[in-house]
mmCIF file of C-alpha atoms in Angstrom:
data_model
loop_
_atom_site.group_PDB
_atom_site.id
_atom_site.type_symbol
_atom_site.label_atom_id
_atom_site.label_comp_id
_atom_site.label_asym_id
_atom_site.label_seq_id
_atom_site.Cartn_x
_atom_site.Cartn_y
_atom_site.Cartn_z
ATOM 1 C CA UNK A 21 -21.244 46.488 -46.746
ATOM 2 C CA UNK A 22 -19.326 47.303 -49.776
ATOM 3 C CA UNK A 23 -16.657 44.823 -50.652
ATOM 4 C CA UNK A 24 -12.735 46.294 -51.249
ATOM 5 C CA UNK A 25 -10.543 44.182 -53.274
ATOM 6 C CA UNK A 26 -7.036 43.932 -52.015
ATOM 7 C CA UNK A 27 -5.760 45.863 -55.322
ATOM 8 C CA UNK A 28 -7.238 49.125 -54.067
ATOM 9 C CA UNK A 29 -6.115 48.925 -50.747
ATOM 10 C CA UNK A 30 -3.354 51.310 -49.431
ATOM 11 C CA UNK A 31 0.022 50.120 -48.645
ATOM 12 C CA UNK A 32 -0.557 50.927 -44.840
ATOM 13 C CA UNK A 33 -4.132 48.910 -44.915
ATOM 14 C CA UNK A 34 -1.981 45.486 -46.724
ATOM 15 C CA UNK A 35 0.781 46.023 -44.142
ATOM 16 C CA UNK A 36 -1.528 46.266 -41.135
ATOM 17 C CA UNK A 37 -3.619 43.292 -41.981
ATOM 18 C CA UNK A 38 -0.669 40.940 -43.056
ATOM 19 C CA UNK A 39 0.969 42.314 -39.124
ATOM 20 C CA UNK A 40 -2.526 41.186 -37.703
ATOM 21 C CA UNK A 41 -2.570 37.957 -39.462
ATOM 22 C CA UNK A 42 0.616 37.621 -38.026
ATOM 23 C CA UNK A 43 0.309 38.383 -34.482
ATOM 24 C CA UNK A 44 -3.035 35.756 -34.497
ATOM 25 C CA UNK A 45 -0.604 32.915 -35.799
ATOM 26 C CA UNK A 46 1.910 33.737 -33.186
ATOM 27 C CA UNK A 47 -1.013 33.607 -30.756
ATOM 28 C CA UNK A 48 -2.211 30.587 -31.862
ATOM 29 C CA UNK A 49 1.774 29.080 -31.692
ATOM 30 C CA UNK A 50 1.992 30.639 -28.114
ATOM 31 C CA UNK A 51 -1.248 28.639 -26.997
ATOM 32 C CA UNK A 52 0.093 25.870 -28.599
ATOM 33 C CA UNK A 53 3.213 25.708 -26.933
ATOM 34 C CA UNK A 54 1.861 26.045 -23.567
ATOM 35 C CA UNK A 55 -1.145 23.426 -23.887
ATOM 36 C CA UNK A 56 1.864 20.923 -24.753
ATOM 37 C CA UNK A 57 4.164 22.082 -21.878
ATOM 38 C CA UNK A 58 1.062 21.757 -19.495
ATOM 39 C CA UNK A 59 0.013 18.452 -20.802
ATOM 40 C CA UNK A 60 4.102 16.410 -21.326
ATOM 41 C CA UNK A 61 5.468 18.759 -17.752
ATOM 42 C CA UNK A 62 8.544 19.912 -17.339
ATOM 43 C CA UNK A 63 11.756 17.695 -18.246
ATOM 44 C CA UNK A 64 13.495 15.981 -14.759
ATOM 45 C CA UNK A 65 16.466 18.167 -13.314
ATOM 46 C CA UNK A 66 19.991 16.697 -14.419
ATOM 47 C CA UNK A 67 20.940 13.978 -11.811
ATOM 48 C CA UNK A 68 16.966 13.668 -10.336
ATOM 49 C CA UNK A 69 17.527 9.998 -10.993
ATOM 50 C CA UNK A 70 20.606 9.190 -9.575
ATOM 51 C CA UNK A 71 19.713 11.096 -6.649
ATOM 52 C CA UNK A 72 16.621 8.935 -6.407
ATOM 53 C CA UNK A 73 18.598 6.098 -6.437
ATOM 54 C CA UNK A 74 20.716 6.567 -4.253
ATOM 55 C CA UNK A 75 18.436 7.987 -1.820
ATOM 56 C CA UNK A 76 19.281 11.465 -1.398
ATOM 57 C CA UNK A 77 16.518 13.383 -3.366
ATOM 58 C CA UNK A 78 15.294 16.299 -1.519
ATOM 59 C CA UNK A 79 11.614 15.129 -1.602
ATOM 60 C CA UNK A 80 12.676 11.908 0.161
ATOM 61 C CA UNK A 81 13.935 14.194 2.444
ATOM 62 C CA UNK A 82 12.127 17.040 3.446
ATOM 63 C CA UNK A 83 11.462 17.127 6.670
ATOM 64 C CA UNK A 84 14.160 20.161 7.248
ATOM 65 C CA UNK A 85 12.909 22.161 3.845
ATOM 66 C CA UNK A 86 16.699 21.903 2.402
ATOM 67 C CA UNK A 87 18.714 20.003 0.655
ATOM 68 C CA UNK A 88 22.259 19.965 -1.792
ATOM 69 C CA UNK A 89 22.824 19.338 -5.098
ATOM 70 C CA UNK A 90 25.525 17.201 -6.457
ATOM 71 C CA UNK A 91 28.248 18.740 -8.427
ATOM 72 C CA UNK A 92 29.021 15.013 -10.347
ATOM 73 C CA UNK A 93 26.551 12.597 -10.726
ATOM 74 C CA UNK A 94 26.803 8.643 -13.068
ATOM 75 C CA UNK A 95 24.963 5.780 -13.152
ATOM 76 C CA UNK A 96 26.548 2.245 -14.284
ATOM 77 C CA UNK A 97 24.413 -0.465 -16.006
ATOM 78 C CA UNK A 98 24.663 -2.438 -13.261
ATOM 79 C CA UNK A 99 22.584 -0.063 -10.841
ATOM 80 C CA UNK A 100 25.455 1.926 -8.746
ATOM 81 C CA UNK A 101 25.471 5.592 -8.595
ATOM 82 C CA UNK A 102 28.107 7.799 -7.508
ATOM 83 C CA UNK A 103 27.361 11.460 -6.441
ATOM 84 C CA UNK A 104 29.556 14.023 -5.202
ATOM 85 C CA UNK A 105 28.749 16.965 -3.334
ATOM 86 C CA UNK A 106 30.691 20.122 -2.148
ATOM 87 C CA UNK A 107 30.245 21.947 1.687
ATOM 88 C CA UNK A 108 31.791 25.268 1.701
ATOM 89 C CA UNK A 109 32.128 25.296 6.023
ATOM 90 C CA UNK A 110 30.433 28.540 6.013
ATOM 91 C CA UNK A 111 26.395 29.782 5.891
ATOM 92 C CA UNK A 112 25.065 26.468 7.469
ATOM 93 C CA UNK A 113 26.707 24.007 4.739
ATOM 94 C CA UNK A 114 28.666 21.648 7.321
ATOM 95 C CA UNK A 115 28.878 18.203 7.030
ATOM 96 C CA UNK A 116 27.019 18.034 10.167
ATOM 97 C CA UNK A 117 24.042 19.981 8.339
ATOM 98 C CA UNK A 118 24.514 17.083 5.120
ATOM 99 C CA UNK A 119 24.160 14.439 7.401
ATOM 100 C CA UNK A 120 21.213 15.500 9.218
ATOM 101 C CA UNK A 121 19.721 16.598 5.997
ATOM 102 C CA UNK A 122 19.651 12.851 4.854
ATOM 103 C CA UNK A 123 19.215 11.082 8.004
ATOM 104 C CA UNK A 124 22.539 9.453 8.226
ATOM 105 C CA UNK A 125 23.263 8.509 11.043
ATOM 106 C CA UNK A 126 25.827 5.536 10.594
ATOM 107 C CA UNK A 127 29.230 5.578 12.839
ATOM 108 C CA UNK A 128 31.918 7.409 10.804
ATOM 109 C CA UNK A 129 35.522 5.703 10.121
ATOM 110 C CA UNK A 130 38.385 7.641 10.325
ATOM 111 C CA UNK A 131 40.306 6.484 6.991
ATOM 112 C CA UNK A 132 43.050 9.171 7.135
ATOM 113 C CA UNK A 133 44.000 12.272 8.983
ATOM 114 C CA UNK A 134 41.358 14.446 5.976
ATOM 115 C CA UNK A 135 38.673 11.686 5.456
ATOM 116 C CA UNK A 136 36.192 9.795 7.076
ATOM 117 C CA UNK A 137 33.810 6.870 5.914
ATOM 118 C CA UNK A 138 29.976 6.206 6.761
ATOM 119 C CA UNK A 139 27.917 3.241 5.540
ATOM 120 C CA UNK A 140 24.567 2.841 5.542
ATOM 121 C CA UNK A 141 21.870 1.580 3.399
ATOM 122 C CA UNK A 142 18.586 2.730 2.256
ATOM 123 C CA UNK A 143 15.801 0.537 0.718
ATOM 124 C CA UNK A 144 17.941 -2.420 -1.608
ATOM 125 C CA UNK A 145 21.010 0.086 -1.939
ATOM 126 C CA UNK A 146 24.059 -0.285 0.091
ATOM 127 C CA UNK A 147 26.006 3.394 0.609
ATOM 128 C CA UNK A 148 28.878 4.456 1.363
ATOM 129 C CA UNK A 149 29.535 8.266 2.298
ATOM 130 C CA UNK A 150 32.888 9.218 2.004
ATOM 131 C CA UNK A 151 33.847 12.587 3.715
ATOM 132 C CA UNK A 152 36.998 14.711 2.486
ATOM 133 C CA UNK A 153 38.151 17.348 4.183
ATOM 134 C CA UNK A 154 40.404 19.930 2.844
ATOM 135 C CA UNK A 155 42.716 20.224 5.535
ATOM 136 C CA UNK A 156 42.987 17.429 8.520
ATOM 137 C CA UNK A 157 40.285 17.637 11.258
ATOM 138 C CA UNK A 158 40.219 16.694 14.822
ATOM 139 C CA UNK A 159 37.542 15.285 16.587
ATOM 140 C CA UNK A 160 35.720 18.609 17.647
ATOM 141 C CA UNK A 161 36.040 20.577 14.048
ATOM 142 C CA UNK A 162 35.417 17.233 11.497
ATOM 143 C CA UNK A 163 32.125 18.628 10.980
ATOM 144 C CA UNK A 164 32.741 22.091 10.674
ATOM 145 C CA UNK A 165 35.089 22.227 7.863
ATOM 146 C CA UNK A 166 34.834 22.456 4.167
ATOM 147 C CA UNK A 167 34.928 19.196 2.157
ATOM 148 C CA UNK A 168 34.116 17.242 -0.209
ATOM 149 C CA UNK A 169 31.784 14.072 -0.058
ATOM 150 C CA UNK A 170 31.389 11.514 -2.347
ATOM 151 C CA UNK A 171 28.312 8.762 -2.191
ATOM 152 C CA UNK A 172 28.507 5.989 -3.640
ATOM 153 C CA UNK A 173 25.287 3.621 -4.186
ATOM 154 C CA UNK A 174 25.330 -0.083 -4.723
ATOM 155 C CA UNK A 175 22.563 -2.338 -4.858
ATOM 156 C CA UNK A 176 22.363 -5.492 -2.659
#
């Protein structure tokens, strides 16, 4: 095989082996990348933890295949979580649907004419539920209305 030095080569030969050198070092990067992704995972979803703590992470409940995610979620230092969700009242998001969702099954408190309270517990963490309604309910449409429902998690 006769040997060409890179002197005599065209312009077109230089730029297609410099754009094939290339292409194997962004091949090599690409395998790279995904060996590490498949080895560290994928980072946890915002608020996984807090949800876990308080108890209402959808693989601690999914039993009905469904679940909401929490429009606000903090953790204190000293263990309690707060979460808040939204239910729009339409397309199967109740608050009937929520609480069935997470198994709660504690005896609401009517706090005010718009809001109701439920506490339960759940492994070391006491919760309360509280249930905001955007206009006032009666006893037959409380849990078919839009609200707003805040959790808050404390430990024992």
């Amino acid at each position: 095989m006769k040997r060409v030095r890179w002197g005599a080569l065209t312009w077109q030969r230089k730029a297609l082996i410099v754009f094939l050198a290339l292409c194997m070092v962004w091949i090599v990067g690409v395998a790279a990348w995904v060996g590490v992704r498949l080895v560290v995972g994928s980072p946890p979803e915002p608020g996984e933890d807090e949800e876990r703590m308080a108890g209402l992470h959808h693989e601690q409940h999914d039993r009905y295949g469904r679940f909401y995610v929490p429009t606000h979620f903090k953790a204190s230092k000293a263990g309690a979580v707060v979460l808040r969700y939204k239910v729009s009242g339409i397309d199967d998001s109740f608050v009937r649907d929520f609480l069935r969702t997470y198994d709660i099954t504690a005896e609401p408190k009517r706090t005010g004419p718009a809001e109701m309270t439920y506490s339960d517990r759940f492994g070391d963490m006491r919760r309360t539920f509280t249930v905001v309604y955007e206009e006032p309910v009666d006893e037959y449409s409380e849990f078919e209305t839009a609200a707003r429902i805040s959790v808050r998690a404390v430990p024992d």
